[in-house]
Each structure stands twice: as C-alpha cells, then as structure tokens.
Amino acid sequence: MTARRDFAGFFAYAYSGVLAQAIMLCGDRADAEDATQEAFVEAYRVWDRIAEYDVPEAWVRRVMVQRLWKVYRRRKTGQERLLQLPVPVQAGPEQTAEAREVLRLLATLPPRQRITLALFCLEGWSQQEIAAALRMTRGGVAANVAKARQTLREALGMAADEVTGREPLVAGMGTGWLGGFGAPRVGVGQDRLVGVLLDTQSWVRAAVETDPQLVERARAAVADRLREDR
C-alpha cells in the first residue's frame, strides 16, 4: 500500500471493489453508490489517521456497511427489482446468466439474511463482528446466515457438503481478485456456495469497471458532498 498512501490514488484503487461489495450487500446500485461515497467522504476526513493502516479500505468498507444498514434494517423484504449492470467483456453468456441468477436469488432474501450472509461469506467477518456492527445478537446472526445459506443452496440445487471445483465467472477474476480486500475465513475451496458468491461479486466488480468514467464521476460526487458539508 505504500504507493497508494495519497487519498486520490487510494480512491482510484479501492472504489470499484467497495462499490461491488455494497451492491452484493443491498442489490440496489443507487443505494450502494450513496453508501460507498459517504464512506469515502468519511475516509477523506480522517485520512491522516487511516492512511497508516495496513488495509485502509477495510475501514471504508465498515463505514459503508453501517450506512447501508441504516437504510435497510427496517425493511422486511428484499429488493426484488432487476439490478441493471452491463456485461463484463471477460464474461461469456453462461457465466453472465449464472451471475444474474445468483443476484436475482439474493434479491429475494430478507435484508437481514442478505447482509449477514454477505458479510460472513464474502468479507469473512465473524458472527460476533457482524453482531456488533449491526447491533444484533450473535445467535440472530447465526440464524440469519443459516437460513440464507439454506435458501440459496436449495434454489441452486446444491448439496450441503458440496465442494467447489468450478471455474471463475469472469476470466482472471475468480476468488483471488479479493487480494487486499481480505480472503474470507470460511469455506473458500471447500464450500461451493461461498465460491459462487465470490465469483458473482467478481462479476459485479468487472461489470461496474466496464464504465471508464466510473471513478471520475464518483470522485466528483465525493467532492460535491465534501463541499456541501462545509
């Protein structure tokens, strides 16, 4: 991270990955962009401190999760409208169809199930960490994750102990793309559902990155937010 200590470089490096995670958490691009931009605004304000962190984007992701949760915690049902994302150039039709099916199924989950599942399986947060961040009990987190996993496994026709041996949905962007974002602590290479979710998130990141002006528009939006707060 030494080459990315300046905020502008950090923003260009981290924005698309944080946005992809936000989309996986909530399923709505507008809400995801709002929460992601707010998180980077907060990061800018304390950049002198968090720039020294080994993984400053982890701090940004945590703020983004908190912003999204404020919006979604009172909702009982998921966002069932179709998430509009362009097709990554690296992905074939079958891979795109699978990613969109996974996103459709995620949209049917209640918000508590979706966000706890994503944090546990994609970010590798412990049940206790999720409980503290979302102000839930650890048992409540465990129950929501279990229900979400069961629903998705059944919908995808997976056995509970099925092992992944699949190719990534996007060439060159399988589970390894997480890199500095932190490998999950559960199930990679063991649990097929985790592999499917990770590959779907990589597809989402590749999809948002097909827009060459993505970072510049987001940078301008963050600058506008900072000006409004003065």
PDB file of C-alpha atoms in Angstrom, residues 22 42 59 103 107 123 156 179 187:
ATOM      1  CA  ALA A  22     -22.061  -2.692  -1.460  1.00  0.00           C
ATOM      2  CA  GLU A  42     -15.609   9.970   5.984  1.00  0.00           C
ATOM      3  CA  TRP A  59     -12.152   0.883   7.447  1.00  0.00           C
ATOM      4  CA  LEU A 103     -28.138 -11.795  -7.908  1.00  0.00           C
ATOM      5  CA  ALA A 107     -32.753 -10.123  -4.052  1.00  0.00           C
ATOM      6  CA  GLU A 123     -15.950 -10.481   3.857  1.00  0.00           C
ATOM      7  CA  LEU A 156     -29.195 -23.513  -6.778  1.00  0.00           C
ATOM      8  CA  GLY A 179      -6.420  -9.641  -2.795  1.00  0.00           C
ATOM      9  CA  GLY A 187     -15.144 -22.160   3.140  1.00  0.00           C
TER      10      GLY A 187
END
